[in-house]
Amino acid sequence: MRWLSRLFQRSKQDSHLDSELRFHIEQQTADYIAAGMNPDEARRRALAQFGGLEYIKEETRDARGTQVVDSLLQDVRLGLRMLRQSPGFTSVAVLTLALGIGANTAIFSIVNSALLRPLAYSHPEQLYLVREIVPQFAKFYPTINANLPDFRIWQKQVHSFADVAIAETTSADLTGMGEPESIHGMRVSANVFSLLGVQPAFGRTFFPQEDESGHGRVVVLTDAFWRTRFQGDPFVVGKSIALDGVPHQIVGVLAASFHFPPVPPSMGGAEDYSGLAFFEPLDGPRPYETSLVGEFDFVAIARLKPDTSESQAMADLNVVQAQISKQADDPMPMKGVLLPLEEVIVGPARSGLIFLLAAVGAVLLIVCANLASLLLARVPARMREAAIRTALGATRARIVRHVLTETVLLSLAGGGLGVWIGAFALDWFVHVAPPGIPRLNEVHIDARVLVFALALTVATGILFGVLPAWRVSRSQPADALKSGAWATTESRRTRRLRETLIGFELGLTTLLLILAGLLTASLGRVLAVHAGFDKSNALLASVDLPPQSYDKPADRLRFYNEVLAGARSLPGIRDVGWVSIPPLGGQGSVTGITLPGQQQPHGETPVANYRPVSPDYFAAMGIPLVHGRIFEPADRGRKVVVVSQNVADRFWPGQNPVGKVCLTEWGPPIPAEVIGVVSDIRQVELDKAPLMMVYVPDWFNERSVPTSATIVLRTSSDPAGGAAALRGLIHKVDGQVPITSLQPISQIVSQSVDARRFPMFLAMAFAASSLLLASLGIIGVVGYSVEQRRHELGIRLALGAEFSRLVRMVIRQGMRPVVAGLGAGIMAAVVAGQLMSSLLFGVVPYDPLTLVTVAVVVGMVGLAACYIPARRAMRVDPMVALRHE
Amino acid sequence: MLGVYVRSLGVTRAMPEAKPEFLKGAVDLLILKVVALGPIHGYAISQRIQQISKDYFQVQQGTLYPALHRLENRGWLGAEWRDTDTGREAKFYSLTRKGRKHLEAEMASWEQMSNAVALILRTAE
């Protein structure tokens, strides 16, 4: 910083330098006088010998090293003056840069928080997700969640683990605080907070003994729930809330910055972590959680000891798993696997986010190319100025620096505005983004984002300035000064450069359009997929029956039946039914299937989703019957099931499955009779293959009247209007039953593809802005070259050339870079399409329809962009054009 | 081009054909050596160089002052304002410890170089 203080002490330094030099002259004069010269003569000689005072001062200042900064300041002043002189160009440049840099900053913020920032727990690199491998399910579920008794054994016996904790999502009906509400929470082992290394905002977390039965009637609240339901009451600790009718004491409140590790649903985590309200301790194993080989429901997170490697820990875990296998009532070789927690959380989103970042970066590149092209158009004028400066002694480096200063100034203005825009874009993004982008609730603009934005801004300024700077610095002073006319003509080389830039822009635009097109086509294919159920005109209401009043299956069944009976009398209703978990509602409970008398080897038992339904559910959901019949009142008491087509295909290929007996077993086998086959349905996602389904009637066994279910109403027209009536009906049957969701099926289908629609929408927006920018670039280049050639074109017209032929000629030249860019873009898209094939569904990366559509669109836009300036410029009278010179 | 450099380096008369970089180092070396004798102001430095070299080198002001400020900036020279014998205030330069080290290193390398040059000139005859 010494040079900086020197810079500001400049005037003081200068006066010192002045007196130093004056002293020299005076001494010299004194010496001459002493040698016998008369004073006047002595002074004159001394001055003459000294040489140019100002020149020496300048050289001395140079030697002091502040010169670079001085000339930079000078460049900045000059640059600002140039920018003020052309406000049109300046505002276009600043605005497009601001949008480009803003979009990049916003997307980078998301990438930063999702992919770059370490997880917000202490030493996140030591955290691993523990998954179990049960050979019985391995074919269908390669890894599964953890089981509670296994966890207790790991805690004691896996020595590579510093600690291990488990958690499962849970929900509870909150009563006694206004309208009953089903709130989401997590049931966790007491050590989960200390394992993650987080402290509560106040109060405490759980004590180890609260993992034991009868000691766990305590809750820790999340910050969001505490703020909304308790208005941030600082004395909340010690109060009590009723969860499922049971009072729980509030012992602590978590910090706002705490987020439970968002393990994706595919790895056993929750669909949505944003709405978590509370954490409760294990409170002992539930009666059904005592088997070593059942109820694999928990997300297990282990912290490895600091000096332990992943493979070492995995080996340790598997030794313990082998021992557990031997102790189990049904011995089978169980295994376990460790997955790095960070990878589990951010891995699935990585390719999509990187694609978005690349796409938004491409838009900024196009902005740069456009600005470079605009600046190149101004090169001739700048060349004359540069030539004068060169003639006056400026070096080429100085001229390059001068142009770059100007472009970096532009991009700094754009970048400043861009970060501001980016902050707004980010807010919007976080608001509308679909689930599936990890850690979105942690997104903010931090120091790294700002450094990124600054670096990007400076790089952008240099990038779009370097070509024009290079061209300007090539000016030959003698040529440029010889004739004024020469300097205003664009040289062939500059035009070539501008055409190359246009080709580059078109290439990138084509690439973006094709990729956006592929995403759009994928979304279309997903929505058009044969879902196996009717995707329109149905209203779905999910309810969660409070356990304290619906402990008995008969009570639950009565509730469902009353709701169905009431719903049938609503206007415009065609069919009504209920199901434990509706289509697109996820997997939920599963069951193994075997054939009677046929001993399936371990690990081969196929697993199907187990779905209790009311008989008329199939009609209400629009799931067509393929074979046989559905449940009838006469079946009551009999063990009958309806299976999906893929179950029939797997067990009775080519045969009529109706009447065959199959066993569904989960625990002791239950003999059952298949009475019908219905169409396969997409149970989890539209783009995932249908799963095997076994539908059972409410009388099948003790588990076949679920505690939470979805009421399905098929309507003859748009069902949205029936929502209020259905809500009223449910509350009339029982005002204490919370409705967890109430939506038309069309909306559920639409939300299920949000994770596809959103990137597609962004990619489309980026591609469209690129196309707009690129066409502006074409208009600029063609318009400018027509303007340059008005004289020549005027002569041609005067000599009898047809107007339309001239337009064609101009367009042919203008289209040259467009066609080249289009070709290059298509080739690049085929390669890039392979890279992003994981984001595609049902389309190949070289999808001909997409390629042709994009080629036609780009071609048409290119033609229009060439035609507009060609036509406008040539509407002049040839005489006027000739006289113009 | 060469003329411009030589003018700006300000070593005149005797060595019109000398190479610029070579000379720049030489001027610095001469200044450091003169200052090494004790605190001294710019005018005296130029006089001293001229005297010692028996008028062979005449370091001009356009070379001297930039060089002094450059050497001061590098921390090889210290400077303070104080009165001369005649009671005028002047800027006196003195050698810093860092400057002394640099001077010794430079003198050694200069000696080596001039020996080498002399050797070539003698043996190549």
Coordinates of N, CA, C and O in Angstrom, one line a residue, chain A residues 275-406:
Chain A
G275 N -40.7 -28.1 5.7 CA -41.8 -27.9 6.7 C -41.7 -28.6 8.0 O -42.7 -28.8 8.7
L276 N -40.5 -29.0 8.3 CA -40.3 -29.7 9.6 C -40.6 -28.9 10.8 O -40.2 -27.7 10.8
A277 N -41.4 -29.4 11.7 CA -41.9 -28.6 12.8 C -41.2 -29.0 14.1 O -40.9 -28.2 15.0
F278 N -40.9 -30.3 14.3 CA -40.4 -30.8 15.6 C -39.5 -32.0 15.4 O -39.5 -32.7 14.4
F279 N -38.7 -32.2 16.5 CA -38.0 -33.5 16.6 C -38.4 -34.1 17.9 O -38.6 -33.5 18.9
E280 N -38.6 -35.5 17.8 CA -38.9 -36.2 19.1 C -37.9 -37.3 19.2 O -37.4 -37.8 18.2
P281 N -37.6 -37.8 20.4 CA -36.6 -38.9 20.6 C -37.3 -40.2 20.3 O -38.5 -40.3 20.1
L282 N -36.5 -41.3 20.2 CA -37.0 -42.6 19.8 C -38.1 -43.1 20.7 O -39.0 -43.7 20.3
D283 N -37.9 -42.8 22.0 CA -38.9 -43.3 23.0 C -39.1 -44.8 22.9 O -40.2 -45.3 23.0
G284 N -38.0 -45.5 22.8 CA -38.0 -46.9 22.7 C -38.5 -47.5 21.4 O -39.1 -46.8 20.7
P285 N -38.1 -48.8 21.1 CA -38.7 -49.3 19.9 C -40.2 -49.5 20.0 O -40.7 -49.8 21.1
R286 N -40.9 -49.3 18.9 CA -42.3 -49.6 18.8 C -42.4 -51.1 18.9 O -41.4 -51.8 18.5
P287 N -43.6 -51.7 19.2 CA -43.7 -53.1 19.3 C -43.3 -53.8 18.0 O -42.7 -54.9 18.0
Y288 N -43.5 -53.2 16.8 CA -43.1 -53.8 15.6 C -41.7 -53.6 15.2 O -41.2 -54.0 14.1
E289 N -40.9 -52.9 16.0 CA -39.6 -52.5 15.6 C -38.5 -53.4 16.3 O -37.4 -53.0 16.5
T290 N -38.9 -54.6 16.8 CA -38.0 -55.4 17.6 C -37.2 -56.4 16.8 O -36.2 -56.9 17.2
S291 N -37.7 -56.7 15.6 CA -37.0 -57.7 14.8 C -35.7 -57.2 14.2 O -35.6 -56.0 13.8
L292 N -34.7 -58.0 14.1 CA -33.4 -57.6 13.5 C -33.5 -57.5 12.0 O -32.6 -56.9 11.4
V293 N -34.5 -58.0 11.4 CA -34.6 -58.0 9.9 C -35.9 -57.5 9.4 O -36.4 -57.9 8.3
G294 N -36.5 -56.5 10.1 CA -37.8 -55.9 9.5 C -37.8 -54.4 9.8 O -37.0 -53.9 10.5
E295 N -38.8 -53.8 9.2 CA -39.0 -52.3 9.5 C -37.7 -51.5 9.2 O -37.2 -50.9 10.1
F296 N -37.2 -51.6 8.0 CA -36.0 -50.8 7.7 C -36.4 -49.4 7.3 O -36.6 -49.1 6.2
D297 N -36.7 -48.6 8.4 CA -37.3 -47.3 8.1 C -36.5 -46.1 8.4 O -36.9 -45.0 8.2
F298 N -35.3 -46.3 8.9 CA -34.5 -45.2 9.4 C -33.4 -44.7 8.5 O -32.7 -45.6 8.0
V299 N -33.3 -43.4 8.4 CA -32.0 -42.9 7.8 C -31.0 -43.0 8.9 O -31.2 -42.5 10.1
A300 N -29.9 -43.6 8.6 CA -28.8 -43.7 9.6 C -27.6 -42.9 9.2 O -27.2 -43.0 8.0
I301 N -27.1 -42.1 10.1 CA -25.9 -41.3 9.7 C -24.8 -41.6 10.7 O -25.0 -41.6 11.9
A302 N -23.6 -42.0 10.2 CA -22.5 -42.3 11.1 C -21.4 -41.3 10.9 O -21.3 -40.7 9.9
R303 N -20.8 -41.0 12.0 CA -19.5 -40.2 12.0 C -18.4 -41.1 12.2 O -18.3 -41.8 13.2
L304 N -17.5 -41.2 11.2 CA -16.3 -42.1 11.3 C -15.3 -41.4 12.3 O -15.2 -40.2 12.4
K305 N -14.5 -42.3 12.9 CA -13.4 -41.7 13.7 C -12.5 -41.0 12.8 O -12.3 -41.4 11.7
P306 N -11.8 -39.9 13.3 CA -11.0 -39.1 12.4 C -10.0 -39.8 11.6 O -9.7 -39.5 10.4
D307 N -9.4 -40.9 12.1 CA -8.3 -41.6 11.4 C -8.8 -42.8 10.7 O -8.0 -43.7 10.3
T308 N -10.1 -42.9 10.4 CA -10.6 -44.1 9.9 C -11.0 -43.9 8.4 O -11.6 -42.9 8.1
S309 N -10.6 -44.9 7.5 CA -11.0 -44.7 6.1 C -12.3 -45.3 5.9 O -12.8 -46.1 6.7
E310 N -12.9 -44.9 4.8 CA -14.3 -45.4 4.4 C -14.3 -46.9 4.3 O -15.1 -47.6 4.8
S311 N -13.2 -47.5 3.6 CA -13.2 -48.9 3.4 C -13.0 -49.7 4.7 O -13.7 -50.7 4.9
Q312 N -12.2 -49.1 5.6 CA -12.0 -49.8 6.9 C -13.3 -49.8 7.7 O -13.7 -50.9 8.2
A313 N -14.0 -48.7 7.7 CA -15.3 -48.6 8.4 C -16.3 -49.6 7.8 O -17.0 -50.2 8.5
M314 N -16.3 -49.7 6.5 CA -17.2 -50.5 5.8 C -16.9 -52.0 6.1 O -17.9 -52.8 6.4
A315 N -15.6 -52.3 6.2 CA -15.3 -53.7 6.6 C -15.8 -54.0 8.0 O -16.4 -55.0 8.3
D316 N -15.5 -53.0 8.9 CA -16.0 -53.2 10.3 C -17.5 -53.4 10.4 O -18.0 -54.3 11.1
L317 N -18.2 -52.6 9.6 CA -19.7 -52.6 9.6 C -20.1 -54.0 9.2 O -21.0 -54.6 9.7
N318 N -19.4 -54.5 8.1 CA -19.9 -55.8 7.6 C -19.6 -57.0 8.5 O -20.3 -58.0 8.5
V319 N -18.5 -56.9 9.3 CA -18.3 -57.9 10.3 C -19.5 -58.0 11.3 O -20.0 -59.0 11.6
V320 N -19.9 -56.8 11.7 CA -21.0 -56.7 12.6 C -22.3 -57.2 12.0 O -23.1 -57.9 12.6
Q321 N -22.5 -56.8 10.7 CA -23.7 -57.2 10.0 C -23.8 -58.7 9.9 O -24.8 -59.3 10.0
A322 N -22.6 -59.4 9.7 CA -22.6 -60.9 9.6 C -23.0 -61.5 10.9 O -23.8 -62.5 10.9
Q323 N -22.6 -60.9 12.1 CA -23.0 -61.4 13.4 C -24.5 -61.2 13.6 O -25.2 -62.1 14.0
I324 N -25.0 -60.0 13.2 CA -26.4 -59.8 13.3 C -27.2 -60.8 12.5 O -28.2 -61.4 13.0
S325 N -26.7 -61.1 11.3 CA -27.4 -62.1 10.4 C -27.6 -63.4 11.2 O -28.7 -64.0 11.1
K326 N -26.6 -63.8 11.9 CA -26.6 -65.1 12.5 C -27.6 -65.1 13.7 O -28.3 -66.1 13.9
Q327 N -27.8 -63.9 14.4 CA -28.7 -63.9 15.5 C -30.1 -63.8 15.1 O -31.0 -64.1 15.9
A328 N -30.4 -63.4 13.8 CA -31.8 -63.1 13.4 C -32.6 -64.4 13.4 O -32.0 -65.5 13.2
D329 N -33.9 -64.4 13.6 CA -34.7 -65.6 13.6 C -34.7 -66.2 12.3 O -34.8 -67.4 12.1
D330 N -34.6 -65.4 11.2 CA -34.6 -65.9 9.9 C -33.2 -65.6 9.3 O -33.0 -64.6 8.6
P331 N -32.2 -66.4 9.6 CA -30.8 -66.1 9.2 C -30.6 -65.9 7.7 O -31.1 -66.6 6.9
M332 N -30.0 -64.8 7.4 CA -29.7 -64.5 6.0 C -28.5 -63.5 6.0 O -28.3 -62.8 7.0
P333 N -27.6 -63.6 5.0 CA -26.4 -62.9 5.0 C -26.6 -61.4 4.7 O -26.6 -60.9 3.6
M334 N -26.8 -60.6 5.8 CA -27.1 -59.1 5.7 C -25.7 -58.4 5.5 O -24.7 -58.8 6.1
K335 N -25.8 -57.3 4.8 CA -24.6 -56.5 4.6 C -24.9 -55.1 4.9 O -26.1 -54.7 5.2
G336 N -23.9 -54.2 4.8 CA -24.1 -52.8 4.9 C -23.2 -52.0 4.0 O -22.2 -52.5 3.5
V337 N -23.5 -50.8 3.8 CA -22.7 -50.0 2.9 C -22.7 -48.5 3.5 O -23.7 -48.1 4.1
L338 N -21.6 -47.8 3.3 CA -21.5 -46.4 3.7 C -21.4 -45.6 2.5 O -20.7 -45.8 1.5
L339 N -22.2 -44.5 2.5 CA -22.2 -43.6 1.4 C -21.9 -42.2 1.9 O -22.5 -41.8 2.9
P340 N -20.9 -41.5 1.3 CA -20.6 -40.1 1.8 C -21.8 -39.3 1.8 O -22.5 -39.2 0.8
L341 N -22.1 -38.7 3.0 CA -23.4 -37.9 3.1 C -23.5 -36.8 2.1 O -24.6 -36.6 1.5
E342 N -22.4 -36.1 1.9 CA -22.4 -35.0 1.0 C -22.8 -35.4 -0.4 O -23.6 -34.8 -1.1
E343 N -22.2 -36.5 -0.8 CA -22.5 -37.0 -2.2 C -24.0 -37.4 -2.3 O -24.7 -37.2 -3.3
V344 N -24.5 -38.1 -1.2 CA -25.9 -38.5 -1.2 C -26.8 -37.3 -1.4 O -27.8 -37.3 -2.1
I345 N -26.4 -36.2 -0.8 CA -27.3 -35.0 -0.7 C -27.2 -34.3 -2.0 O -28.2 -33.9 -2.6
V346 N -26.0 -34.0 -2.5 CA -25.9 -33.1 -3.6 C -25.7 -33.8 -4.9 O -25.9 -33.3 -6.0
G347 N -25.3 -35.1 -4.9 CA -25.0 -35.9 -6.1 C -26.0 -35.8 -7.2 O -25.8 -35.5 -8.3
P348 N -27.3 -36.1 -6.8 CA -28.3 -36.2 -7.8 C -28.6 -34.9 -8.6 O -29.0 -34.9 -9.7
A349 N -28.3 -33.8 -7.9 CA -28.6 -32.5 -8.5 C -27.5 -32.0 -9.3 O -27.6 -31.0 -10.0
R350 N -26.3 -32.6 -9.2 CA -25.1 -32.0 -9.8 C -25.2 -31.8 -11.3 O -25.0 -30.6 -11.7
S351 N -25.6 -32.8 -12.1 CA -25.5 -32.6 -13.5 C -26.5 -31.5 -14.0 O -26.2 -30.7 -14.8
G352 N -27.7 -31.5 -13.3 CA -28.6 -30.4 -13.7 C -28.1 -29.0 -13.4 O -28.2 -28.1 -14.3
L353 N -27.5 -28.9 -12.3 CA -27.0 -27.5 -11.9 C -25.9 -27.1 -12.8 O -25.8 -26.0 -13.2
I354 N -25.0 -28.1 -13.1 CA -23.8 -27.7 -13.9 C -24.3 -27.4 -15.3 O -23.8 -26.4 -15.9
F355 N -25.4 -28.1 -15.7 CA -26.0 -27.7 -17.0 C -26.5 -26.3 -17.0 O -26.2 -25.5 -17.9
L356 N -27.2 -25.9 -16.0 CA -27.7 -24.6 -15.9 C -26.6 -23.5 -15.9 O -26.7 -22.5 -16.5
L357 N -25.6 -23.8 -15.1 CA -24.5 -22.9 -15.0 C -23.8 -22.7 -16.4 O -23.5 -21.6 -16.8
A358 N -23.6 -23.8 -17.1 CA -23.0 -23.8 -18.4 C -23.9 -23.0 -19.4 O -23.5 -22.1 -20.1
A359 N -25.3 -23.2 -19.3 CA -26.2 -22.5 -20.1 C -26.2 -21.0 -19.9 O -26.1 -20.2 -20.8
V360 N -26.2 -20.6 -18.6 CA -26.2 -19.2 -18.3 C -24.8 -18.6 -18.7 O -24.8 -17.4 -19.1
G361 N -23.8 -19.4 -18.5 CA -22.5 -18.9 -19.0 C -22.4 -18.6 -20.5 O -21.9 -17.7 -21.0
A362 N -23.1 -19.5 -21.2 CA -23.2 -19.3 -22.7 C -23.9 -18.0 -23.0 O -23.5 -17.3 -24.0
V363 N -24.9 -17.7 -22.3 CA -25.6 -16.5 -22.6 C -24.7 -15.3 -22.4 O -24.7 -14.3 -23.2
L364 N -23.9 -15.3 -21.3 CA -22.9 -14.2 -21.1 C -21.9 -14.2 -22.2 O -21.5 -13.1 -22.6
L365 N -21.5 -15.3 -22.7 CA -20.5 -15.3 -23.8 C -21.1 -14.6 -25.0 O -20.5 -13.9 -25.7
I366 N -22.4 -14.9 -25.2 CA -23.1 -14.2 -26.4 C -23.2 -12.7 -26.2 O -23.0 -11.9 -27.1
V367 N -23.4 -12.3 -24.9 CA -23.4 -10.9 -24.6 C -22.1 -10.3 -25.0 O -21.9 -9.3 -25.6
C368 N -21.0 -11.0 -24.6 CA -19.6 -10.6 -24.9 C -19.4 -10.5 -26.4 O -18.9 -9.5 -26.9
A369 N -19.8 -11.5 -27.1 CA -19.6 -11.5 -28.6 C -20.3 -10.3 -29.2 O -19.8 -9.7 -30.1
N370 N -21.5 -10.1 -28.7 CA -22.3 -8.9 -29.3 C -21.6 -7.6 -29.0 O -21.5 -6.8 -29.9
L371 N -21.1 -7.4 -27.8 CA -20.5 -6.2 -27.4 C -19.2 -6.0 -28.2 O -18.8 -4.9 -28.7
A372 N -18.5 -7.1 -28.3 CA -17.2 -7.1 -29.1 C -17.5 -6.7 -30.5 O -16.8 -5.8 -31.1
S373 N -18.6 -7.2 -31.1 CA -19.0 -6.9 -32.4 C -19.3 -5.4 -32.6 O -18.9 -4.8 -33.5
L374 N -20.1 -4.9 -31.6 CA -20.5 -3.5 -31.6 C -19.2 -2.6 -31.5 O -19.1 -1.6 -32.2
L375 N -18.3 -3.0 -30.7 CA -17.1 -2.2 -30.5 C -16.2 -2.3 -31.8 O -15.6 -1.3 -32.2
L376 N -16.2 -3.5 -32.4 CA -15.4 -3.6 -33.7 C -16.0 -2.7 -34.7 O -15.2 -2.2 -35.5
A377 N -17.3 -2.5 -34.7 CA -17.9 -1.6 -35.7 C -17.4 -0.2 -35.5 O -17.4 0.6 -36.4
R378 N -17.0 0.1 -34.3 CA -16.5 1.5 -34.0 C -15.0 1.6 -34.1 O -14.4 2.6 -33.8
V379 N -14.4 0.4 -34.5 CA -12.9 0.4 -34.6 C -12.4 1.5 -35.6 O -11.5 2.2 -35.2
P380 N -12.9 1.7 -36.8 CA -12.3 2.6 -37.7 C -12.2 4.0 -37.1 O -11.1 4.6 -37.2
A381 N -13.3 4.5 -36.4 CA -13.2 5.8 -35.8 C -12.1 5.8 -34.7 O -11.4 6.7 -34.6
R382 N -12.1 4.7 -34.0 CA -11.1 4.6 -32.9 C -9.7 4.6 -33.4 O -8.8 5.0 -32.8
M383 N -9.6 4.0 -34.6 CA -8.2 3.8 -35.2 C -7.6 5.1 -35.4 O -6.4 5.3 -35.2
R384 N -8.4 6.1 -35.9 CA -7.8 7.4 -36.2 C -7.3 8.1 -34.9 O -6.2 8.6 -34.8
E385 N -8.2 7.9 -33.9 CA -7.8 8.5 -32.6 C -6.5 7.8 -32.1 O -5.6 8.4 -31.6
A386 N -6.5 6.4 -32.2 CA -5.4 5.7 -31.7 C -4.1 6.1 -32.5 O -3.0 6.2 -31.9
A387 N -4.3 6.3 -33.8 CA -3.1 6.7 -34.7 C -2.5 8.0 -34.2 O -1.3 8.1 -34.1
I388 N -3.4 8.9 -33.8 CA -2.9 10.2 -33.3 C -2.1 10.0 -32.0 O -1.1 10.5 -31.8
R389 N -2.7 9.2 -31.2 CA -2.1 8.9 -29.9 C -0.7 8.2 -30.1 O 0.3 8.5 -29.4
T390 N -0.7 7.3 -31.1 CA 0.6 6.6 -31.4 C 1.6 7.6 -31.9 O 2.7 7.6 -31.5
A391 N 1.1 8.5 -32.8 CA 2.0 9.5 -33.3 C 2.6 10.4 -32.2 O 3.7 10.8 -32.3
L392 N 1.8 10.6 -31.2 CA 2.2 11.5 -30.1 C 3.0 10.7 -29.1 O 3.3 11.2 -28.0
G393 N 3.3 9.4 -29.4 CA 4.2 8.7 -28.5 C 3.6 7.6 -27.6 O 4.3 7.0 -26.8
A394 N 2.3 7.3 -27.8 CA 1.7 6.3 -27.0 C 2.2 4.9 -27.5 O 2.3 4.7 -28.7
T395 N 2.5 4.0 -26.6 CA 2.9 2.7 -27.1 C 1.7 1.9 -27.4 O 0.6 2.2 -27.0
R396 N 1.9 0.8 -28.1 CA 0.8 -0.1 -28.4 C 0.1 -0.7 -27.2 O -1.1 -0.8 -27.0
A397 N 1.0 -1.1 -26.2 CA 0.4 -1.6 -25.0 C -0.5 -0.6 -24.3 O -1.5 -1.0 -23.7
R398 N -0.1 0.7 -24.4 CA -0.9 1.7 -23.7 C -2.2 1.8 -24.4 O -3.2 2.0 -23.7
I399 N -2.2 1.7 -25.7 CA -3.5 1.8 -26.4 C -4.4 0.6 -26.1 O -5.6 0.8 -25.8
V400 N -3.8 -0.6 -26.1 CA -4.6 -1.8 -25.7 C -5.2 -1.6 -24.3 O -6.3 -1.8 -24.0
R401 N -4.3 -1.1 -23.4 CA -4.7 -0.9 -22.0 C -5.9 0.1 -21.9 O -6.8 0.0 -21.2
H402 N -5.8 1.1 -22.8 CA -6.8 2.1 -22.8 C -8.2 1.6 -23.2 O -9.2 1.8 -22.6
V403 N -8.2 0.7 -24.3 CA -9.4 0.2 -24.7 C -10.0 -0.8 -23.7 O -11.2 -0.8 -23.3
L404 N -9.1 -1.6 -23.1 CA -9.5 -2.6 -22.1 C -10.0 -1.9 -20.8 O -11.0 -2.3 -20.2
T405 N -9.4 -0.7 -20.5 CA -9.9 0.0 -19.4 C -11.4 0.4 -19.6 O -12.2 0.3 -18.7
E406 N -11.6 0.8 -20.8 CA -13.0 1.3 -21.2 C -14.0 0.1 -21.0 O -15.0 0.2 -20.4

